[in-house]
CSV table of C-alpha atoms in Angstrom, one decimal:
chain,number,residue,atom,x,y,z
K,1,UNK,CA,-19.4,-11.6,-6.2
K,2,UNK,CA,-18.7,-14.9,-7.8
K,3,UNK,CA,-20.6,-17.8,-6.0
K,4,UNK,CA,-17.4,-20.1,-5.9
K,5,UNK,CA,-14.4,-19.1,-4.0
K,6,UNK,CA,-10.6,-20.6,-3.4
K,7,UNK,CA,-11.1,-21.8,0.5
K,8,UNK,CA,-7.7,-19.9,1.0
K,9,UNK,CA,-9.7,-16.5,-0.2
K,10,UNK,CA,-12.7,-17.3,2.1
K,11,UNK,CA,-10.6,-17.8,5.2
K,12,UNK,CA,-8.6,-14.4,4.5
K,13,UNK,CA,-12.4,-13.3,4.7
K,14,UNK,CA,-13.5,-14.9,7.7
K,15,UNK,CA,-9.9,-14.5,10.0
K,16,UNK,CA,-10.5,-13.0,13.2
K,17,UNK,CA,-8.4,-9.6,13.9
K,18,UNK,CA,-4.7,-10.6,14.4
K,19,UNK,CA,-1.1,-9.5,15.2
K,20,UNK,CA,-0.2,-10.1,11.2
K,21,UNK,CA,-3.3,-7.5,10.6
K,22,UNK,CA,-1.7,-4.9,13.0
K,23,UNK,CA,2.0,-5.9,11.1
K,24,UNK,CA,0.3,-5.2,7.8
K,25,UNK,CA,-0.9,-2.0,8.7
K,26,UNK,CA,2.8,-0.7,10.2
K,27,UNK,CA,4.4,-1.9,7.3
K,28,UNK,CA,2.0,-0.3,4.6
K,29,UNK,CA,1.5,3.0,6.8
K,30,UNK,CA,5.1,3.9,7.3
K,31,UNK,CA,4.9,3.5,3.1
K,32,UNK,CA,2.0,6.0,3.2
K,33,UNK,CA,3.9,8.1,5.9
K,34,UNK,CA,7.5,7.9,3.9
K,35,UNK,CA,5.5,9.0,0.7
K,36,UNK,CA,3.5,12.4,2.2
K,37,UNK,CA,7.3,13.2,3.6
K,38,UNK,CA,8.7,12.7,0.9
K,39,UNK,CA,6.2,14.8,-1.3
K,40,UNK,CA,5.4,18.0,1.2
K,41,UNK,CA,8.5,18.3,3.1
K,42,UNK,CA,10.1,20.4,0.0
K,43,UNK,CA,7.5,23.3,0.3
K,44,UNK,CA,9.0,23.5,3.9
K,45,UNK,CA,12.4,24.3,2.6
K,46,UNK,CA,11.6,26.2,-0.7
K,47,UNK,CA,11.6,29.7,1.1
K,48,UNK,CA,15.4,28.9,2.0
K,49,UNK,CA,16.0,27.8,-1.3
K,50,UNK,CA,14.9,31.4,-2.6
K,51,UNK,CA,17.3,32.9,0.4
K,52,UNK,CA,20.4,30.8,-0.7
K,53,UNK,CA,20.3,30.7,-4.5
K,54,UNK,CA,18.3,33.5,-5.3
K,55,UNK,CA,20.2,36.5,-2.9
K,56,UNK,CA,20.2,39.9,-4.4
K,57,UNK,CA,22.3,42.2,-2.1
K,58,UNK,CA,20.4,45.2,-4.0
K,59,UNK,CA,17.2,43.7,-3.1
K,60,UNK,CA,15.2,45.2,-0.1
K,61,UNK,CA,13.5,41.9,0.4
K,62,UNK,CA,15.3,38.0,0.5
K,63,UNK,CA,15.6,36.0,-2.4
K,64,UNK,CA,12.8,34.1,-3.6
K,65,UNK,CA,12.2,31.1,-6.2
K,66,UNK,CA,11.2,32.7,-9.3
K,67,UNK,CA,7.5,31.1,-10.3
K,68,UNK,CA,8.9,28.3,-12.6
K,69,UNK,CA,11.1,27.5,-10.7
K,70,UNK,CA,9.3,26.8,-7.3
K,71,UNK,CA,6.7,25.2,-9.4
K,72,UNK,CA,9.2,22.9,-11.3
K,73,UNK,CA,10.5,22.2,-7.9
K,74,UNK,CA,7.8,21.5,-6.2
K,75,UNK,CA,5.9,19.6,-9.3
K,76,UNK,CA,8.5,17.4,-10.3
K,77,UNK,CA,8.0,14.7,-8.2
K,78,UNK,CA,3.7,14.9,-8.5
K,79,UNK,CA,5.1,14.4,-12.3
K,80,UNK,CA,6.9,11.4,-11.6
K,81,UNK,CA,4.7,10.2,-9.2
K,82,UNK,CA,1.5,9.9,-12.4
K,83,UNK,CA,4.4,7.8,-14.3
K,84,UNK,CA,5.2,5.9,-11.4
K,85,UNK,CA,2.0,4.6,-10.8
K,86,UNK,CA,1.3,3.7,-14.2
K,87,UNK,CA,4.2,1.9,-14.5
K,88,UNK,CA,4.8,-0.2,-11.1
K,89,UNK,CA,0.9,-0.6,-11.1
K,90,UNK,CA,1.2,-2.7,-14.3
K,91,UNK,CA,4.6,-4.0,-12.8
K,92,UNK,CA,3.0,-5.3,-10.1
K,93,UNK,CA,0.7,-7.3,-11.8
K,94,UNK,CA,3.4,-8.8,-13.8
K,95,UNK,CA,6.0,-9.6,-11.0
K,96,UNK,CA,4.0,-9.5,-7.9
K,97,UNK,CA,3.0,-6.5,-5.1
K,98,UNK,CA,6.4,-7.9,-3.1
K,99,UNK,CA,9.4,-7.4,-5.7
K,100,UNK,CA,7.4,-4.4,-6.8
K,101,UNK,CA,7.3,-3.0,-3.1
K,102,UNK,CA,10.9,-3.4,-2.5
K,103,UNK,CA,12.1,-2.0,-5.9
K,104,UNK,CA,10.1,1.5,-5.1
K,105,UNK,CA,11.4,1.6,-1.7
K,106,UNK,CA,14.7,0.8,-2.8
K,107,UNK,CA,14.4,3.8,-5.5
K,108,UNK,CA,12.6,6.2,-2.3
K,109,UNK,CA,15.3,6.1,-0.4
K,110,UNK,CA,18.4,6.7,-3.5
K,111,UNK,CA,17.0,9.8,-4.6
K,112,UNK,CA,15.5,11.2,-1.3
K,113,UNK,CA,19.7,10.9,-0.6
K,114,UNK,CA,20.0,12.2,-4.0
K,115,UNK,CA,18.0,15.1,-3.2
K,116,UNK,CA,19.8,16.2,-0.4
K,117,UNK,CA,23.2,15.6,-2.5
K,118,UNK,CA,22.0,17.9,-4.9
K,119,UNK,CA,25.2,18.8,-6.9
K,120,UNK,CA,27.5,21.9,-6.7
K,121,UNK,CA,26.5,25.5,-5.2
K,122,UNK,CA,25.5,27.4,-8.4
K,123,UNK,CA,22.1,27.8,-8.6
K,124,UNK,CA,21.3,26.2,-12.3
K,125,UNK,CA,23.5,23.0,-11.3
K,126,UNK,CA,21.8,22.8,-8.1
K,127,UNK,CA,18.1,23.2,-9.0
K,128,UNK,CA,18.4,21.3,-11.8
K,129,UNK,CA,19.8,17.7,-10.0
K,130,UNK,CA,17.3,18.9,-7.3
K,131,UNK,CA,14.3,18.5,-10.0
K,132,UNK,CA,15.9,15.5,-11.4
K,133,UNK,CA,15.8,13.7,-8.1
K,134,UNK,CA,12.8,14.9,-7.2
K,135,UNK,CA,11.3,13.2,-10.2
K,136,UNK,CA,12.6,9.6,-9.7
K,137,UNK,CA,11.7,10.2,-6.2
K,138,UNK,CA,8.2,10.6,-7.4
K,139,UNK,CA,8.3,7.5,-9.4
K,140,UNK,CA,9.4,5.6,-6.7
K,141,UNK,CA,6.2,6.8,-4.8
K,142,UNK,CA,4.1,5.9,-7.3
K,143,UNK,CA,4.4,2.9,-7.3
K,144,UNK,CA,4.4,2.7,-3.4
K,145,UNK,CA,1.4,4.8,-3.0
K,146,UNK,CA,-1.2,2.3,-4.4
K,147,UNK,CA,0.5,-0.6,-3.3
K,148,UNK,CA,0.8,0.0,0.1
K,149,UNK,CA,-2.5,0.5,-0.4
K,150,UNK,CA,-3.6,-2.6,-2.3
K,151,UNK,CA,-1.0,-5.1,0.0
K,152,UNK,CA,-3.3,-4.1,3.2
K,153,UNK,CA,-6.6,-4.5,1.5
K,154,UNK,CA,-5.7,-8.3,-0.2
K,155,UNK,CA,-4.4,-9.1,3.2
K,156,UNK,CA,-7.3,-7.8,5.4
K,157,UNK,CA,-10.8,-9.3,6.3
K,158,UNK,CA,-14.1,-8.9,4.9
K,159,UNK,CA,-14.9,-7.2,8.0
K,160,UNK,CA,-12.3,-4.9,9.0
K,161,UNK,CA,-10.9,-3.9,5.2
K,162,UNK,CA,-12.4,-0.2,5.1
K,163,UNK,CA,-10.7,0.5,8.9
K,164,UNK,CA,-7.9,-0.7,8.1
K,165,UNK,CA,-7.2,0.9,5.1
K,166,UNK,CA,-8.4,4.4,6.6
K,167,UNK,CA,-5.9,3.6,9.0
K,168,UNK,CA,-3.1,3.4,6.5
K,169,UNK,CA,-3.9,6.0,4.8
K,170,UNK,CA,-4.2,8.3,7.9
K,171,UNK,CA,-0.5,7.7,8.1
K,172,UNK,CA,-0.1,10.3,5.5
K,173,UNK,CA,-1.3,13.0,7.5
K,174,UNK,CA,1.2,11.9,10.1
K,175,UNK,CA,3.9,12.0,7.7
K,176,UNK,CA,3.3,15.6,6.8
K,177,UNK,CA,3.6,16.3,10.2
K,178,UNK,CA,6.6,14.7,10.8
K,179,UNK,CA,8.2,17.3,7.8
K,180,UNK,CA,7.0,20.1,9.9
K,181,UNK,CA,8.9,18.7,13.1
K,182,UNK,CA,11.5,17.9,11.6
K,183,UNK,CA,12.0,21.0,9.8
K,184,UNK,CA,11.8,22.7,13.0
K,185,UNK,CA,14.3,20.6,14.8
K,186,UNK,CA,16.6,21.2,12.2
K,187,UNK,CA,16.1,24.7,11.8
K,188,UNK,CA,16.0,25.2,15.7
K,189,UNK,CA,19.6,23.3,16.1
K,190,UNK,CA,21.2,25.5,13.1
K,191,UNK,CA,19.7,28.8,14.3
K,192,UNK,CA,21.3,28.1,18.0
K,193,UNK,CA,24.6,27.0,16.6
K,194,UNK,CA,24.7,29.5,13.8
K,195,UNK,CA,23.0,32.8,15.3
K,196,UNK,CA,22.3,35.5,12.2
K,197,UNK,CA,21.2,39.2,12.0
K,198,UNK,CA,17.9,40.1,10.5
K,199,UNK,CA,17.9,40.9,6.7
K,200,UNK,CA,16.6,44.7,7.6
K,201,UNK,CA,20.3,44.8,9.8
K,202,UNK,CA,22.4,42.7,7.7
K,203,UNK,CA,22.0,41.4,4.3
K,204,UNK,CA,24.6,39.2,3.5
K,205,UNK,CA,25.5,37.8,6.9
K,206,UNK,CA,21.2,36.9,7.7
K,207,UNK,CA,21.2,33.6,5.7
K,208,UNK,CA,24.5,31.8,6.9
K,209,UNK,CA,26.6,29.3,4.9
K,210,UNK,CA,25.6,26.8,7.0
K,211,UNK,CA,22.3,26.9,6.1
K,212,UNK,CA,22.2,25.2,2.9
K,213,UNK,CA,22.9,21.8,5.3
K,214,UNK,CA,19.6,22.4,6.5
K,215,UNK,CA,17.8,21.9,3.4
K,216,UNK,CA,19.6,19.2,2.7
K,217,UNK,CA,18.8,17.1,6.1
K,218,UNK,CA,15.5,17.9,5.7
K,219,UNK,CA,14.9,16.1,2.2
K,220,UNK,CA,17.4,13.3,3.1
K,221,UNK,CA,15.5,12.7,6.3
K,222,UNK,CA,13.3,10.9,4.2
K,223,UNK,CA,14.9,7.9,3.7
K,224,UNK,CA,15.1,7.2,7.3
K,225,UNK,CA,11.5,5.6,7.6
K,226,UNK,CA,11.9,3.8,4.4
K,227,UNK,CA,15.0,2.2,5.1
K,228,UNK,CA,13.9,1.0,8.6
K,229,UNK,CA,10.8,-1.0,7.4
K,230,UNK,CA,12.6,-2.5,4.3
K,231,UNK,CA,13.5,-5.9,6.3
K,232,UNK,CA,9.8,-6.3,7.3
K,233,UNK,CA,8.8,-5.7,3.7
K,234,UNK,CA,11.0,-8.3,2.4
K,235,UNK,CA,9.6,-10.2,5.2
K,236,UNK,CA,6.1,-10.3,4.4
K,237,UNK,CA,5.0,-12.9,1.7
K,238,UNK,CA,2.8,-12.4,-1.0
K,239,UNK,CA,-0.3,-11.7,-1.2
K,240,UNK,CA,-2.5,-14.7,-1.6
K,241,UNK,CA,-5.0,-12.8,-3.7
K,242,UNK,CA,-2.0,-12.3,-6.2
K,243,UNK,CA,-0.4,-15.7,-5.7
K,244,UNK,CA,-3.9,-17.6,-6.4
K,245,UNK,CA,-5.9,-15.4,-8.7
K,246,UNK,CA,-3.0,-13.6,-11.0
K,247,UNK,CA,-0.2,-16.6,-10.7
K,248,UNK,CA,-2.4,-19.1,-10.6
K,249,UNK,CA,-0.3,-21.0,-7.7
K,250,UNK,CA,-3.0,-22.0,-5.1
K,251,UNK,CA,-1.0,-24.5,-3.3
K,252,UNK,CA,1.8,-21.2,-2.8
K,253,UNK,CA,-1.2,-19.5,-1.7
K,254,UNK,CA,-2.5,-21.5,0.8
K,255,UNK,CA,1.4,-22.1,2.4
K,256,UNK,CA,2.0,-18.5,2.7
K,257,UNK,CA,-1.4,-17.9,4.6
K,258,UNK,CA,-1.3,-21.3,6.7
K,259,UNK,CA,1.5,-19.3,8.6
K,260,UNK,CA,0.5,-15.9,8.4
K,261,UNK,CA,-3.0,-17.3,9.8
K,262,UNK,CA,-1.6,-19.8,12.3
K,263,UNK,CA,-3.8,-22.3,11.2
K,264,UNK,CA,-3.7,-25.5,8.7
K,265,UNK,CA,-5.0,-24.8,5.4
K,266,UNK,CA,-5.7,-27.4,3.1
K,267,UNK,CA,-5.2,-27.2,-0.6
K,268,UNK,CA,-8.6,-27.5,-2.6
K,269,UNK,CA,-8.4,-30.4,-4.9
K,270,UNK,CA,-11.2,-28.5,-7.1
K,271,UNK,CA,-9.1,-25.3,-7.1
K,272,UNK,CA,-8.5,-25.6,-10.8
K,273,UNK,CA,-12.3,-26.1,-11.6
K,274,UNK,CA,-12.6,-22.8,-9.5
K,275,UNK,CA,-10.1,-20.6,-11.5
K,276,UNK,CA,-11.2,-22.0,-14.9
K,277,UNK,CA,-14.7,-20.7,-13.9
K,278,UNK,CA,-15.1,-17.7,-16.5
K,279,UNK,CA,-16.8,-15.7,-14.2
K,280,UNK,CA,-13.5,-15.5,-12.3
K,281,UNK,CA,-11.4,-14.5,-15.6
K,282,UNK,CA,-12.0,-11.2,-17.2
K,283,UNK,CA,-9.4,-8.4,-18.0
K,284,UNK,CA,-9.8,-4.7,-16.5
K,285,UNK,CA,-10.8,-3.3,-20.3
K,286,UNK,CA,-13.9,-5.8,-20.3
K,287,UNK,CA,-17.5,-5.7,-20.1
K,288,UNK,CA,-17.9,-7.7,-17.8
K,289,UNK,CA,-15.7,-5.5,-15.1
K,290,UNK,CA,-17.5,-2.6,-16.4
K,291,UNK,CA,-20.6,-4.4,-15.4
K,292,UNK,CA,-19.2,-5.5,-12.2
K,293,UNK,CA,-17.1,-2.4,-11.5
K,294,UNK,CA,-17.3,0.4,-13.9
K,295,UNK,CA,-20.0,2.5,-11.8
K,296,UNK,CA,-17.9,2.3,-8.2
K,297,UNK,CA,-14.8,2.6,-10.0
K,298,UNK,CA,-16.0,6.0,-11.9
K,299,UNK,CA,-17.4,7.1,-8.9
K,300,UNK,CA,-14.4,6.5,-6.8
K,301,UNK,CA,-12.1,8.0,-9.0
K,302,UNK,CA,-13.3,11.2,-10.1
K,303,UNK,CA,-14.2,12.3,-6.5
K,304,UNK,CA,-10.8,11.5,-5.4
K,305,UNK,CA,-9.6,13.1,-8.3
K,306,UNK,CA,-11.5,16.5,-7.4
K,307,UNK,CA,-10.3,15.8,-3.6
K,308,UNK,CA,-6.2,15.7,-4.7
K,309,UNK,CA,-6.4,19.0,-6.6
K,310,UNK,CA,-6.9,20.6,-3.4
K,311,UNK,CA,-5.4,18.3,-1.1
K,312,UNK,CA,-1.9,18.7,-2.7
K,313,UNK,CA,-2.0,22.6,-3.9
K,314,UNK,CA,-2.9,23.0,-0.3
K,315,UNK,CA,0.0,21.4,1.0
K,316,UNK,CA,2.6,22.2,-1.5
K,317,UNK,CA,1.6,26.2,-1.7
K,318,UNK,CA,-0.4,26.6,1.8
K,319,UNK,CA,3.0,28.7,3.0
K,320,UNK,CA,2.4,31.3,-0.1
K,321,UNK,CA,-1.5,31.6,0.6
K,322,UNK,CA,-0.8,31.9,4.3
K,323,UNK,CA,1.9,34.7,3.9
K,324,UNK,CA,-0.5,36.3,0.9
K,325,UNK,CA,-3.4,36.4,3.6
């Protein structure tokens, strides 16, 4: 910890719990809840998928995604979402977390319409467009994901960061629930509307026409939460820690969180001493950062690392190991 700090810094530190804290959070966790949606509520609909495009009247059981393609479907977007963060991670050190925050939720909620808009009713044309949405939809996480993140911990105190971040991230386990209710809603309207034999009575007539809308809503719901918190996105200013430390603007800086704080900040007239200190300058690919950072970071990483590879095969595949059990 450097022993100089920007007074703006220092009294994002200090600032007692407030209303902006609780605005930060919202805003932040309905990007963590938009993104587990977005991600896990295809695995919901894949079954269906297999039922529509996949029917063989011959076929004593219903259609099913053959293994590359549920994988291709349901692995498209993780494989955007690796690009995406690389890419709006280093964008948003270039061009600031805000522009960077509206461009992926701008991009979320295109393709999660996209997805639902897939093209045509043959099965290549239509899991092929599906894939290819999927992806970008993935990108566009990316880059949410770890900014959502990164926006609530440069805008919370010293005190509160860790809860506050748990409790944005604990918006992602809302957000897979919300796939499950909505996929029941969904399903529970069409099934009442559009009453089918079983596929032991019937084979043809148990998986209606009307159910490929179903799929469809589903994946499109997604853009429903996104687009609703885009106004208070745009809203929010930038984060200081970005506007004094990376743009070098203290006086912006200390505006931006004289109103967010409610209080009068003044602007340091050794700020520029501060930021020429050499302690405070050193690039992530450094020594010094290793020496600062390297240890926490590796640890950080590699055990969230190990927790994802179960975390999202569990959640994209749970419904194959459930009905294999």
């Amino acid at each position: 910890m450097p022993e100089k700090q920007l007074g703006v810094l220092k009294a994002l530190d200090v600032a007692k719990t407030q209303l902006y804290h609780f605005t930060a959070i919202l805003i932040a966790g309905m990007g963590f809840f938009t993104d587990a949606y977005d991600l896990f509520c295809v695995s919901l609909v894949t079954k269906l998928l297999g039922r529509i495009y996949y029917f063989n009247p011959l076929s004593e059981k219903p259609g099913s995604l053959p293994p590359h393609v549920a994988g291709a479907v349901n692995g498209a977007a993780l494989c955007g979402t690796l690009a995406g963060q690389l890419f709006f991670g280093w964008l948003g050190d270039k061009l600031g977390r805000k522009k960077v925050y509206g461009i992926t939720l701008i991009m979320m909620i295109l393709c999660s319409i996209a997805s639902g808009l897939s093209f045509g009713n043959k099965t290549k044309g239509v899991m092929t467009t599906l894939c290819f949405f999927r992806f970008w939809l993935g990108f566009g996480i990316g880059g949410d994901y770890p900014l959502s993140a990164t926006i609530m911990s440069e805008y919370a105190n010293k005190k509160t960061r860790g809860a506050f971040i748990a409790a944005v991230f604990a918006m992602q386990g809302v957000g897979i629930l919300a796939g499950g209710f909505v996929a029941l809603a969904v399903s529970s309207i069409f099934d009442k509307n559009f009453p089918a034999p079983p596929y032991a009575v019937d084979r043809a007539l148990s998986t209606p026409p009307q159910a490929d809308y179903i799929w469809r809503i589903i994946v499109m719901f997604g853009a429903l939460p996104a687009a609703l918190t885009y106004y208070w996105r745009m809203k929010m200013p930038e984060t200081a820690r970005y506007t004094a430390l990376v743009a070098k603007n203290i006086k912006q800086a200390t505006q931006d969180m004289s109103k967010v704080l409610q209080v009068q900040l003044e602007v340091e007239e050794r700020a520029a001493d501060i930021m020429k200190d050499p302690r405070l300058s050193y690039g992530l690919f450094s020594k010094e950062f290793a020496k600062r950072h390297g240890l926490p970071l590796l640890g950080c990483t590699s055990t969230w690392f190990l927790l994802d590879i179960a975390f999202y095969s569990q959640n994209l595949f749970q419904k194959d190991i459930f009905s294999g059990i």
